[in-house]
Coordinates of C-alpha atoms and ligand atoms in Angstrom, one line a residue:
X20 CA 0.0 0.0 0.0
X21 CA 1.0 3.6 -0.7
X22 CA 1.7 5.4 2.6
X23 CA -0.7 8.9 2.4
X24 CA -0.6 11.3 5.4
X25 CA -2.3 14.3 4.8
X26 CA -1.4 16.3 8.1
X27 CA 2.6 16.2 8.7
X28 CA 4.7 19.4 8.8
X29 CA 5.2 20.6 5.0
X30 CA 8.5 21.5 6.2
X31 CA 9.3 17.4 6.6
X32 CA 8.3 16.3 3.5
X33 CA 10.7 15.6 0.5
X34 CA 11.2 15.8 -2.9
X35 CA 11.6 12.1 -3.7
X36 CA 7.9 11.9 -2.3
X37 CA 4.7 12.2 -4.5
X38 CA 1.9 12.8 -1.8
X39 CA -0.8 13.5 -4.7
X40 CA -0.3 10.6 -6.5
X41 CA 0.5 8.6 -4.0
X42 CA -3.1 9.2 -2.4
X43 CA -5.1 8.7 -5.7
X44 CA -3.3 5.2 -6.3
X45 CA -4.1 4.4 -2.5
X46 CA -7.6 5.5 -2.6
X47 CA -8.2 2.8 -6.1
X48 CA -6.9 0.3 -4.1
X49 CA -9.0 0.9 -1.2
X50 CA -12.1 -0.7 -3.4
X51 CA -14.6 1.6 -2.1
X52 CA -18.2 1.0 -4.3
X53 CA -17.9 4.4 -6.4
X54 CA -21.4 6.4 -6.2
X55 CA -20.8 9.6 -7.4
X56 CA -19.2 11.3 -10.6
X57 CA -17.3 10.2 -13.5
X58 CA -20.6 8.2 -14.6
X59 CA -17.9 5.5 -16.0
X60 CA -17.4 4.7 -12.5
X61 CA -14.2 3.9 -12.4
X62 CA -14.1 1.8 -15.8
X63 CA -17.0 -0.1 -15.2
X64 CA -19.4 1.5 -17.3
X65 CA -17.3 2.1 -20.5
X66 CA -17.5 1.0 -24.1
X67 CA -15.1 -2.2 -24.4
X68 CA -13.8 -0.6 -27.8
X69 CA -12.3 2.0 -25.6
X70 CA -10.8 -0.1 -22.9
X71 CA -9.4 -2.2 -25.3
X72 CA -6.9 1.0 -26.2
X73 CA -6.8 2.5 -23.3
X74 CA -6.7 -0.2 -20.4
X75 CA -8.5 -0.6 -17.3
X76 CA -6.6 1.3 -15.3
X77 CA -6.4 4.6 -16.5
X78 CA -10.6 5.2 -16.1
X79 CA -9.4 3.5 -12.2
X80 CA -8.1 6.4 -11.4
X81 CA -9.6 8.9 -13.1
X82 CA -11.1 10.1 -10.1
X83 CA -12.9 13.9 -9.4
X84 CA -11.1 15.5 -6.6
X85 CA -13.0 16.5 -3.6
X86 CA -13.0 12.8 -2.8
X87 CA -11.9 11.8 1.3
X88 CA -8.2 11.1 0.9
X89 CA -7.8 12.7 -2.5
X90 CA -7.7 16.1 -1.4
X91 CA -10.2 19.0 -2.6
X92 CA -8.7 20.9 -5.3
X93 CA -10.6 24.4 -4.6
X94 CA -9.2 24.5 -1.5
X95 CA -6.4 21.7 -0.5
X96 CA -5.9 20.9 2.7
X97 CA -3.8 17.7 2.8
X98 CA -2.0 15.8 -0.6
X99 CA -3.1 18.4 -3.0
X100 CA -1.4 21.5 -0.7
X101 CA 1.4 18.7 0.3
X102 CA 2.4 18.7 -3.2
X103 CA 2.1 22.0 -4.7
X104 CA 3.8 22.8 -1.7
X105 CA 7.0 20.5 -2.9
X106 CA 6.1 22.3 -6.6
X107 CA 6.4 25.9 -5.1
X108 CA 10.2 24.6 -3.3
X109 CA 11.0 22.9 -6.4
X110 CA 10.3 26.1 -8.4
X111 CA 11.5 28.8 -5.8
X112 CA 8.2 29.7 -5.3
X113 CA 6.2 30.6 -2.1
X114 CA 2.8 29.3 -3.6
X115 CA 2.2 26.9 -6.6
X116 CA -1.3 26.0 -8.0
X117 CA -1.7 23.1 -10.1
X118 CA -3.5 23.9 -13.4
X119 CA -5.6 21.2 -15.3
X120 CA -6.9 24.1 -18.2
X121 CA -3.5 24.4 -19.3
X122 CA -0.9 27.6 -19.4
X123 CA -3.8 29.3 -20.5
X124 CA -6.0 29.1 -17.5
X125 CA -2.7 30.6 -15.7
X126 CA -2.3 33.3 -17.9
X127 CA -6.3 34.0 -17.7
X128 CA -5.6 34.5 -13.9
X129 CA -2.3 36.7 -14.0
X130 CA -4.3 38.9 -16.2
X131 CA -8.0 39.1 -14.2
X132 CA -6.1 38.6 -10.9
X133 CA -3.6 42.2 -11.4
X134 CA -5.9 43.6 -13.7
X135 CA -9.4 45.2 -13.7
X136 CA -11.6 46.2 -16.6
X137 CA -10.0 49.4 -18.3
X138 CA -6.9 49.3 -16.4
X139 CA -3.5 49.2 -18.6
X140 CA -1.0 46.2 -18.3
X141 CA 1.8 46.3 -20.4
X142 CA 2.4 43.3 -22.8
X143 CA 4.2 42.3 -26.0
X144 CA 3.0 42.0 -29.6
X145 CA 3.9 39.1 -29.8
X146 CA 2.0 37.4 -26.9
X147 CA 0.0 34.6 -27.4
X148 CA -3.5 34.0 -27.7
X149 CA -4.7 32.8 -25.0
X150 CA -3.0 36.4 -23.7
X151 CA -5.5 38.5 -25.8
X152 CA -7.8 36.1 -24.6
X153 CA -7.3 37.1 -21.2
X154 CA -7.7 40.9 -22.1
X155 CA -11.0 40.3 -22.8
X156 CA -12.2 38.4 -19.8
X157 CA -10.5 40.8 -17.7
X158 CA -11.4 44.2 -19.6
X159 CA -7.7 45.0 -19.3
X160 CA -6.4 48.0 -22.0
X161 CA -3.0 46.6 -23.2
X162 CA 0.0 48.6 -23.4
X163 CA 2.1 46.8 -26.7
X164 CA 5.5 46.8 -26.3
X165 CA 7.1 45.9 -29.8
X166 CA 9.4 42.4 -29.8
X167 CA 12.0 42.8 -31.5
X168 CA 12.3 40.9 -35.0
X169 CA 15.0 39.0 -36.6
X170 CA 14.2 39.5 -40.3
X171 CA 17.4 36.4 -41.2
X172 CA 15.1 34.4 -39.3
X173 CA 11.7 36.2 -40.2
X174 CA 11.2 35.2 -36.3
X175 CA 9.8 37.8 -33.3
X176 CA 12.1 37.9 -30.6
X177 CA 11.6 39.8 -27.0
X178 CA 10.9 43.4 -25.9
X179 CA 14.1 44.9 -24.7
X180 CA 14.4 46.4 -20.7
X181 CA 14.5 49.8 -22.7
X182 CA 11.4 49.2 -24.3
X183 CA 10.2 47.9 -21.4
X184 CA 11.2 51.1 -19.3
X185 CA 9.8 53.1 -21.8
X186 CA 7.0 51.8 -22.0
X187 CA 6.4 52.2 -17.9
X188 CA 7.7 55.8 -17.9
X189 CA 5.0 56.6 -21.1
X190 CA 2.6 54.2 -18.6
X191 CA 2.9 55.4 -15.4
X192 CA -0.8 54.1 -14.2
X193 CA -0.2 50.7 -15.9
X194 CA -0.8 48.0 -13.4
X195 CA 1.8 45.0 -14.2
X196 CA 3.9 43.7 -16.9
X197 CA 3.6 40.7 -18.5
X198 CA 5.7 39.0 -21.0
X199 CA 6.3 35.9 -22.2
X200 CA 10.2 34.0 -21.9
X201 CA 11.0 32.3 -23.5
X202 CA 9.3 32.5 -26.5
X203 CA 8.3 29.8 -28.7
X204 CA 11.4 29.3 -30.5
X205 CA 13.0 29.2 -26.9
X206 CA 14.4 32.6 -26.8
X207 CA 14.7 34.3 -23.6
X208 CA 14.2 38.0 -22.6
X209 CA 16.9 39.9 -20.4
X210 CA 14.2 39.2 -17.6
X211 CA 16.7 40.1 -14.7
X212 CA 17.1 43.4 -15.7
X213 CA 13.4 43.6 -16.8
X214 CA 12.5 42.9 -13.5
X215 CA 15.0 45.3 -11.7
X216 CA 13.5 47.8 -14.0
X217 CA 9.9 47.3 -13.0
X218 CA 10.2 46.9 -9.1
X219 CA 11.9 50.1 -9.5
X220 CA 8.8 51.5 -10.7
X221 CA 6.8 49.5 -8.3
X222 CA 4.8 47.5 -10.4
X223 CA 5.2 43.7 -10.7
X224 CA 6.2 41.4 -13.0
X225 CA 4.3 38.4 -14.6
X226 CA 5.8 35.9 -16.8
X227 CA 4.4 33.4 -19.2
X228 CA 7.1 30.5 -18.7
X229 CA 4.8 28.3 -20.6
X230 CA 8.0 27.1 -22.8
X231 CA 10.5 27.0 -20.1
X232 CA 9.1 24.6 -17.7
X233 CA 12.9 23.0 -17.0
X234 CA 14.9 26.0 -16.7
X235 CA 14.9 26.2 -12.8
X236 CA 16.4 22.1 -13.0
X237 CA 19.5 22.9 -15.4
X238 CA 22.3 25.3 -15.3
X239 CA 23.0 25.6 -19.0
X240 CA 19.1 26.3 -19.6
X241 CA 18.2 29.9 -19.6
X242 CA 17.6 31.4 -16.1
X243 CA 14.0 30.6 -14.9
X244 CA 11.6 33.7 -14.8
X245 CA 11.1 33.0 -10.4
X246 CA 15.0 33.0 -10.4
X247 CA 15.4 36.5 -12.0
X248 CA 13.0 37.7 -10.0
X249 CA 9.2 37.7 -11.6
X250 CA 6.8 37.9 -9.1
X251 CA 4.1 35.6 -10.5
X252 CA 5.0 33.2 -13.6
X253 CA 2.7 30.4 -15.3
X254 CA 5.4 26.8 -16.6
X255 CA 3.4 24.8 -18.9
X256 CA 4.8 21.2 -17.4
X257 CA 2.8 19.2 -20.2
X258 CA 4.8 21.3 -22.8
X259 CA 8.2 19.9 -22.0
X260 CA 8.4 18.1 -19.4
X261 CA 6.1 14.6 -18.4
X262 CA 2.7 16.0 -17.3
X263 CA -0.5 14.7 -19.0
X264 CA -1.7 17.3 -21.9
X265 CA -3.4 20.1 -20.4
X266 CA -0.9 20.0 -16.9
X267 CA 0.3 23.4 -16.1
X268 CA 1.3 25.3 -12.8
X269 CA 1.2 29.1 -11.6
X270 CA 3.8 29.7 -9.1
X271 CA 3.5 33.2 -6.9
X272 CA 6.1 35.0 -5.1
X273 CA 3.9 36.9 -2.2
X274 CA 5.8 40.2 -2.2
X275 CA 3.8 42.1 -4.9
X276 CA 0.7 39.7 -5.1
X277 CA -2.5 39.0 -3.3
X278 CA -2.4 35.0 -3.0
X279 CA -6.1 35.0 -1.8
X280 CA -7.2 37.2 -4.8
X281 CA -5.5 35.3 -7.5
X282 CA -6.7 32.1 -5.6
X283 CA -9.9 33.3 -6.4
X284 CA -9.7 34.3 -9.9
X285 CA -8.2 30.6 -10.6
X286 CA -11.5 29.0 -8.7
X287 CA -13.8 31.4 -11.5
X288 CA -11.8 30.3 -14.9
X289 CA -11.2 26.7 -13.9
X290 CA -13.7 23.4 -14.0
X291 CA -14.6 22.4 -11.1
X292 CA -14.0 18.8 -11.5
X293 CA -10.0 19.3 -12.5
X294 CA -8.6 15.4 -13.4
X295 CA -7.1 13.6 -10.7
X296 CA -4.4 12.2 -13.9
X297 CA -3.4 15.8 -14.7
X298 CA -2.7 16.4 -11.0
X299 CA -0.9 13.6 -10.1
X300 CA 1.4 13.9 -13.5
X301 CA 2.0 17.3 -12.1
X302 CA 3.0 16.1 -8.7
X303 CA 5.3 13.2 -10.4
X304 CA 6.8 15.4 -13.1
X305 CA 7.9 17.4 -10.7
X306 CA 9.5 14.9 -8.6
X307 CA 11.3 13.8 -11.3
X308 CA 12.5 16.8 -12.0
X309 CA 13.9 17.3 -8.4
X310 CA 15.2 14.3 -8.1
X311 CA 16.9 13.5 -11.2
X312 CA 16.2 16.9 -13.7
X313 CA 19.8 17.7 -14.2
X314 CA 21.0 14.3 -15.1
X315 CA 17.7 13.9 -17.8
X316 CA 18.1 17.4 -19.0
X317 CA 21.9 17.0 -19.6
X318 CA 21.1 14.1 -22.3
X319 CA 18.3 15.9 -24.1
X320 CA 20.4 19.1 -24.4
X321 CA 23.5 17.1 -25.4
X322 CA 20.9 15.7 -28.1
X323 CA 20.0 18.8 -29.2
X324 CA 23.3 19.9 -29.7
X325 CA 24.7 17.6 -31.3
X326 CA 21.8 17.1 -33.6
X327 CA 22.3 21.3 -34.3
X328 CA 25.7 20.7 -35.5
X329 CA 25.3 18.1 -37.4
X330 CA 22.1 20.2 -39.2
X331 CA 24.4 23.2 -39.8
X332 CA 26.8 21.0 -41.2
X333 CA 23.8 20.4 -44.2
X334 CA 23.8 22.7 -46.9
X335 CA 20.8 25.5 -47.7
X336 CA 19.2 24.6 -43.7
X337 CA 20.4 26.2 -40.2
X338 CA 19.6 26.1 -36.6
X339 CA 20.2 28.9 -34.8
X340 CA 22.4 28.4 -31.5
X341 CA 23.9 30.6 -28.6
X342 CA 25.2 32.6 -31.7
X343 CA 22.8 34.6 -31.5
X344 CA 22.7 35.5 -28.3
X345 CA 23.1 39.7 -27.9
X346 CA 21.3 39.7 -31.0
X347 CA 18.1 42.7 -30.0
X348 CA 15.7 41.1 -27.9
X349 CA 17.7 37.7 -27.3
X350 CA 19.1 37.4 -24.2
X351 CA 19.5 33.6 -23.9
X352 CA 18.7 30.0 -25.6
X353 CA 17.2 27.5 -25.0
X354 CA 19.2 25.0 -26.3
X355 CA 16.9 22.1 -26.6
X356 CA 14.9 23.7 -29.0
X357 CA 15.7 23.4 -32.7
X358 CA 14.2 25.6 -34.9
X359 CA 15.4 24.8 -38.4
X360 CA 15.3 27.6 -41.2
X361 CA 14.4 26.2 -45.0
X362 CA 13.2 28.7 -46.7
X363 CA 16.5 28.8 -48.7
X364 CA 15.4 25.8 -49.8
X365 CA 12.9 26.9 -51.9
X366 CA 10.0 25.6 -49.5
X367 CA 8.4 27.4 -46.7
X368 CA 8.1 25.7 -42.9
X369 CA 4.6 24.7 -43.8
X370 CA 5.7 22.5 -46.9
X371 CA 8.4 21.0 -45.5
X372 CA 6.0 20.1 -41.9
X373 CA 4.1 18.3 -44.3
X374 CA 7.3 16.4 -46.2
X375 CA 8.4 15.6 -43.6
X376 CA 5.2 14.0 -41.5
X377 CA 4.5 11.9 -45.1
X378 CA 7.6 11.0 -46.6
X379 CA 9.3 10.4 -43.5
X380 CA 7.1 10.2 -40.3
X381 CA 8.7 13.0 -38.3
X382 CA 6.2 15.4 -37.0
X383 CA 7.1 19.2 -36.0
X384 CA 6.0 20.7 -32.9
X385 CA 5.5 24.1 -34.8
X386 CA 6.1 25.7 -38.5
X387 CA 6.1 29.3 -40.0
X388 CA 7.3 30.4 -43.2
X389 CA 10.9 30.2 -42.6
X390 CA 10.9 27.6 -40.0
X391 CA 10.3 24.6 -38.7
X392 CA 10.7 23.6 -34.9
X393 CA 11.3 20.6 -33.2
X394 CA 11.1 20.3 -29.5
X395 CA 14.1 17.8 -27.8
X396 CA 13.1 16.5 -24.6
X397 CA 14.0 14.0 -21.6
X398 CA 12.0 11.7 -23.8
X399 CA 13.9 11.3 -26.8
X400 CA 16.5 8.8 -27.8
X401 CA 19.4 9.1 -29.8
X402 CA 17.7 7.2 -32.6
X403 CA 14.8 9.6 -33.0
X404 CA 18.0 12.8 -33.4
X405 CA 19.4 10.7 -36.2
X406 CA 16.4 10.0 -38.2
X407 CA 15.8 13.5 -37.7
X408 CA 19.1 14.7 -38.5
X409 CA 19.0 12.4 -41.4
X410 CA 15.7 13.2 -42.7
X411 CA 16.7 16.5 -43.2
X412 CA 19.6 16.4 -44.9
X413 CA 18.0 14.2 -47.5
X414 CA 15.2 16.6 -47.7
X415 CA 17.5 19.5 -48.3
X416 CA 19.6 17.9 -50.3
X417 CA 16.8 16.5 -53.0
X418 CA 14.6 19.8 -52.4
X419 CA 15.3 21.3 -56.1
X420 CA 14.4 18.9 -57.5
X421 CA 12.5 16.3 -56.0
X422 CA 8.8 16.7 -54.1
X423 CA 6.9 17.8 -57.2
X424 CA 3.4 17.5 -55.2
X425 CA 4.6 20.3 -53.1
X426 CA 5.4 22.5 -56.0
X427 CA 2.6 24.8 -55.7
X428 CA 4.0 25.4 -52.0
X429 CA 7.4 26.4 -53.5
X430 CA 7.8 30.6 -52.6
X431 CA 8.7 31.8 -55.8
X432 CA 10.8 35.2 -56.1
X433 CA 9.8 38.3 -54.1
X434 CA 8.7 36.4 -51.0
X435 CA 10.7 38.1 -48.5
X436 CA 9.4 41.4 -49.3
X437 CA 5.9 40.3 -49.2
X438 CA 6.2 38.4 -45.6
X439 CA 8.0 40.8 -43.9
X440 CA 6.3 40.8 -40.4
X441 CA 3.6 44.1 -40.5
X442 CA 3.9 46.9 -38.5
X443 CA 1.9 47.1 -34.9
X444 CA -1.3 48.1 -36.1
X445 CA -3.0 51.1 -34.0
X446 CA -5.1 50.1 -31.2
X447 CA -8.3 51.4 -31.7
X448 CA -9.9 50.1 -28.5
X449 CA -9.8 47.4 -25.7
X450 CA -9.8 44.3 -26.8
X451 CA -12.7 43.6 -24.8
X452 CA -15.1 46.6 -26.4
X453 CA -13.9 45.3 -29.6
X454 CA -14.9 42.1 -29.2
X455 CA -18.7 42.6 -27.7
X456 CA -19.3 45.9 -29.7
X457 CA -21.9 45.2 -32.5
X458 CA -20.2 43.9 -35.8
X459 CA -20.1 43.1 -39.2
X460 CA -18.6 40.2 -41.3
X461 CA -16.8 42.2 -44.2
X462 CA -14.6 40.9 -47.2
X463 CA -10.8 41.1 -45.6
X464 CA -9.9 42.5 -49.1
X465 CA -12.1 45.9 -47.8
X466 CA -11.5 45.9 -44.2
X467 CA -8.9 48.0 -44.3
X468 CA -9.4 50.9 -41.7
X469 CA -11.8 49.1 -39.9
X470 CA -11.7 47.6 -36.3
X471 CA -10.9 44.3 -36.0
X472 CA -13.2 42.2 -33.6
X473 CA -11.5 38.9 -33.9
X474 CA -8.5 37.6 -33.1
X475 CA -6.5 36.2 -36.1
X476 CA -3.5 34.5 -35.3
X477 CA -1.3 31.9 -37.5
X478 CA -1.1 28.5 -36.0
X479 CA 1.0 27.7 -34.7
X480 CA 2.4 29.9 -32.9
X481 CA -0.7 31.5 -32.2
X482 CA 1.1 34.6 -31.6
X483 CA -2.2 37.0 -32.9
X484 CA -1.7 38.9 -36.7
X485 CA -4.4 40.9 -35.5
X486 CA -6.1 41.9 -32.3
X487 CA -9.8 42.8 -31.0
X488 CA -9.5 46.4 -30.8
X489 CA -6.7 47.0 -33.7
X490 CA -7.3 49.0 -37.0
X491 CA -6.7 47.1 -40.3
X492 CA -4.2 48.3 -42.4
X493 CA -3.2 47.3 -46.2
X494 CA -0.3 45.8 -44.9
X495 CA -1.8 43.5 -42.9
X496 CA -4.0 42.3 -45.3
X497 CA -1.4 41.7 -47.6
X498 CA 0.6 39.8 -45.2
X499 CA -2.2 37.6 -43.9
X500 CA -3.3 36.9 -48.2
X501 CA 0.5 36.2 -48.4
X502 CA 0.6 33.9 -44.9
X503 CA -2.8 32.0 -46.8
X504 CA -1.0 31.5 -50.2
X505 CA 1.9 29.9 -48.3
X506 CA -0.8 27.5 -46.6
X507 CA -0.6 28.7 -43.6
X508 CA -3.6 27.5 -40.8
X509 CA -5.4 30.8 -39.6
X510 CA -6.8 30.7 -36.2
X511 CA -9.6 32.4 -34.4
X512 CA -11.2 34.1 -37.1
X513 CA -15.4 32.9 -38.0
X514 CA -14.2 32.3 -41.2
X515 CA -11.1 30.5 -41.4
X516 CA -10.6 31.1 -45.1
X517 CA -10.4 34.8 -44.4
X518 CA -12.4 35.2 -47.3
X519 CA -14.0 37.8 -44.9
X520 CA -13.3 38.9 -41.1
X521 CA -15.4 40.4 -38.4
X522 CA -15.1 44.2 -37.5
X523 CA -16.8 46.5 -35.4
X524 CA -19.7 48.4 -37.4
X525 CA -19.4 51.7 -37.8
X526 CA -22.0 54.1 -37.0
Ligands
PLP615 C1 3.7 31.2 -25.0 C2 2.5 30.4 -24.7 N1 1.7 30.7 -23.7 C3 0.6 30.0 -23.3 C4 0.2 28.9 -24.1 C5 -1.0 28.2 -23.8 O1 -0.7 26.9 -23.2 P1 -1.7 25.7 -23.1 O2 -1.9 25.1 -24.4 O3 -1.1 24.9 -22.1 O4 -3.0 26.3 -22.6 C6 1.0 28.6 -25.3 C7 0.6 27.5 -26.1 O5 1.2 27.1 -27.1 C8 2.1 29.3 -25.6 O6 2.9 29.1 -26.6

């Protein structure tokens, strides 16, 4: 039997110890007769088809919390608040909440929890969706702060302190600022001067960390947003590291935040029947990264590395590495991430995300036009690098000539100048007026100087083209017509052709 005890000291338990987990395997194998929700009652009641697949035990344990023993996850009280306690040590934090909605609940309750409706927050351009999301929950007015963009790479960096700074000086009433480090492509912000910078103004700091869920377990990963000193930060555990899909965690430093208050906002924008699996895979993802992180991180970034070299060794394809570092807006790497630039090889990101899932069974994690993006984690294997590696190399190698089904996806002359990455549109209104003001569905091909009422983002990386609340311009259309002839997969909009988008009518 698992040993659970809900009501010891915090201070005595350890990291090698999974409380959560621990207690939901003990309560399955207390048999008790299950009358209350899932329906499926622990298995019993499920369609053999999908038991076949998924096994018995899985629908075992997929328990609601609340349960005696289990732990209520509104408000914890024994295994639940034993193990985000270990979470908020592990992290450096002095609260962690477990998420089951994903990073994006976490960023919904930064946002609501430090911001009010019509009160500024300053943010980047570049955020993701599920950040303009929160703007209109919350009523927040956004504050952009331009990223800075690598046009070799045709990828969006970080704001710089000095925008930053600016930004807060212009912004003097602005409540917080939130950015997100690192960014998709695993680039990190200078956040430790960033944060120096907005303390001194008296404001605090929120990170999305979504992407950097390791860095506090691993010297040669970039500095974790806690470490250099953000005072709330959101690590989206399922992204890299072993939770179930979904898994995430919010981790609070006390000194410039109101535990209770953002307690609260997370009880309004989360289910309240969060799965038991999600929260145990959090509570044993993270004991595996205390106990053993550095030794499983050190392979997957020695992976990585090697796997970079040997791609830059390939002709017309590159990965960028700590090269780049000091580079505007690009204050560290991550270096288990592996973004690959083919465009020189004729094909955009998109194309080649499709070669290679058909021709050679390797699917990306993310594509663009220039790019294509591979994530390295602790659970690859050396053999999964060198079909990677070698994949690749054929690809590039045969790209001239070879794939004549993806001709149509070839770029032709004149791309660069038509994808450069727009301007920042102007912001017209809050995102949140935009979105519930009355509307009409236009042609995009006339919507220029209208308000946008949608959000239209490229997928991935979800980072939004367009915002509720932002005027149209003709360069935006012309770079979203160009992002659709390259085949890229618009999100968010009614209509996903973009035929025609949604803008707030005028008079
Ligand atoms: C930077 C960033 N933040 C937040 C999210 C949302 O995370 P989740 O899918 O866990 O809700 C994503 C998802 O890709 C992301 O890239």
């Amino acid at each position: 039997m698992y040993k659970v005890n809900g009501r010891r000291s915090l201070d005595t338990i350890e990291q090698t110890e999974t409380p959560y987990f621990d207690a939901l395997v003990n309560y399955v194998q207390e048999e008790h007769i299950p009358f209350h929700v899932p329906g499926h009652k622990q298995g019993k009641g499920v369609h053999p088809k999908i038991k076949e697949v998924f096994g018995e035990r899985v629908f075992q344990l997929d328990l609601c919390s609340g349960l005696e023993g289990i732990d209520d996850h509104s408000q914890p009280r024994a295994v639940l608040m034993e193990a985000e306690h270990l979470a908020a040590k592990a992290y450096g934090a002095d609260q962690t909440f477990f998420l089951s909605n994903g990073s994006t609940q976490g960023n919904y309750a930064m946002l609501m929890s430090f911001c009010g409706h019509g009160e500024k927050i300053i943010i980047p351009r570049n955020a993701h969706r599920s950040i303009v999301s929160g703007l209109i929950l919350s009523g927040a007015a956004p504050v952009y702060v331009n990223p800075e963009v690598d046009e070799e790479l045709h990828i969006a960096h970080n704001v710089t302190a000095e925008s930053v700074e600016e930004a807060l000086i212009a912004n003097p009433d602005a409540k917080a600022v939130l950015l997100v480090s690192p960014t998709y492509y695993g680039v990190s912000c200078d956040l430790r001067r960033i944060a120096e910078t907005v303390h001194s103004h008296n404001k605090p700091l929120l990170v999305d960390e979504a992407w950097g869920p390791h860095f506090a377990f691993h010297p040669d990963l970039p500095e974790s947003a806690l470490s250099a000193g953000a005072d709330v930060c959101v690590t989206g555990i399922h992204k890299l590291l072993s939770g179930f899909t979904q898994s995430s965690m919010l981790h609070v430093r006390t000194e410039r935040a109101n535990l209770a208050h953002i307690n609260s906002m997370l009880r309004i924008i989360q289910s309240t029947s969060p799965s038991c699996l999600l929260l145990a895979s959090l509570d044993v993802a993270r004991m595996q990264m205390a106990t053993e992180g550095e030794r499983l991180l050190s392979i997957a970034i020695e992976l990585a590395q090697d796997a970079r070299s040997r791609i830059n060794d390939v002709s017309g394809i590159y990965s960028f590495g700590r090269e780049i570092i000091g580079r505007p807006g690009v204050a560290d790497i991550d270096p288990t991430r592996l973004s690959v630039r083919v465009v020189d090889t004729g094909f955009s990101g998109y194309a080649v995300d499709r070669i290679l899932r058909r021709s050679y069974g390797i699917q990306v994690e993310l594509s663009d036009l220039f790019n294509v993006l591979f994530n390295v984690t602790i659970g690859d294997r050396p053999e999964d690098l060198e079909k990677l590696v070698v994949a690749l190399a054929d690809f590039a190698a045969s790209a001239g000539y070879r794939w004549p089904d993806y001709d149509s996806m070839r770029l032709g002359s004149g791309y660069r100048k038509r994808l450069r990455i727009p301007h920042q549109p102007e912001q017209a209104m809050s995102p949140r007026e935009a979105f519930f003001a009355k509307h009409e569905t236009v042609p995009l091909e006339i919507s220029t100087g209208k308000v946008c009422a949608e959000i239209v983002a490229s997928y991935p990386p979800g980072i939004p083209a367009l915002s509720p609340g932002e005027r149209i311009t003709r360069e935006l259309v012309d770079y979203l017509n160009a992002e659709l002839a390259a085949g890229i997969y618009i999100q968010g909009p009614e209509d996903p052709t973009l035929a025609t988008i949604k803008v707030v009518a005028e008079g």
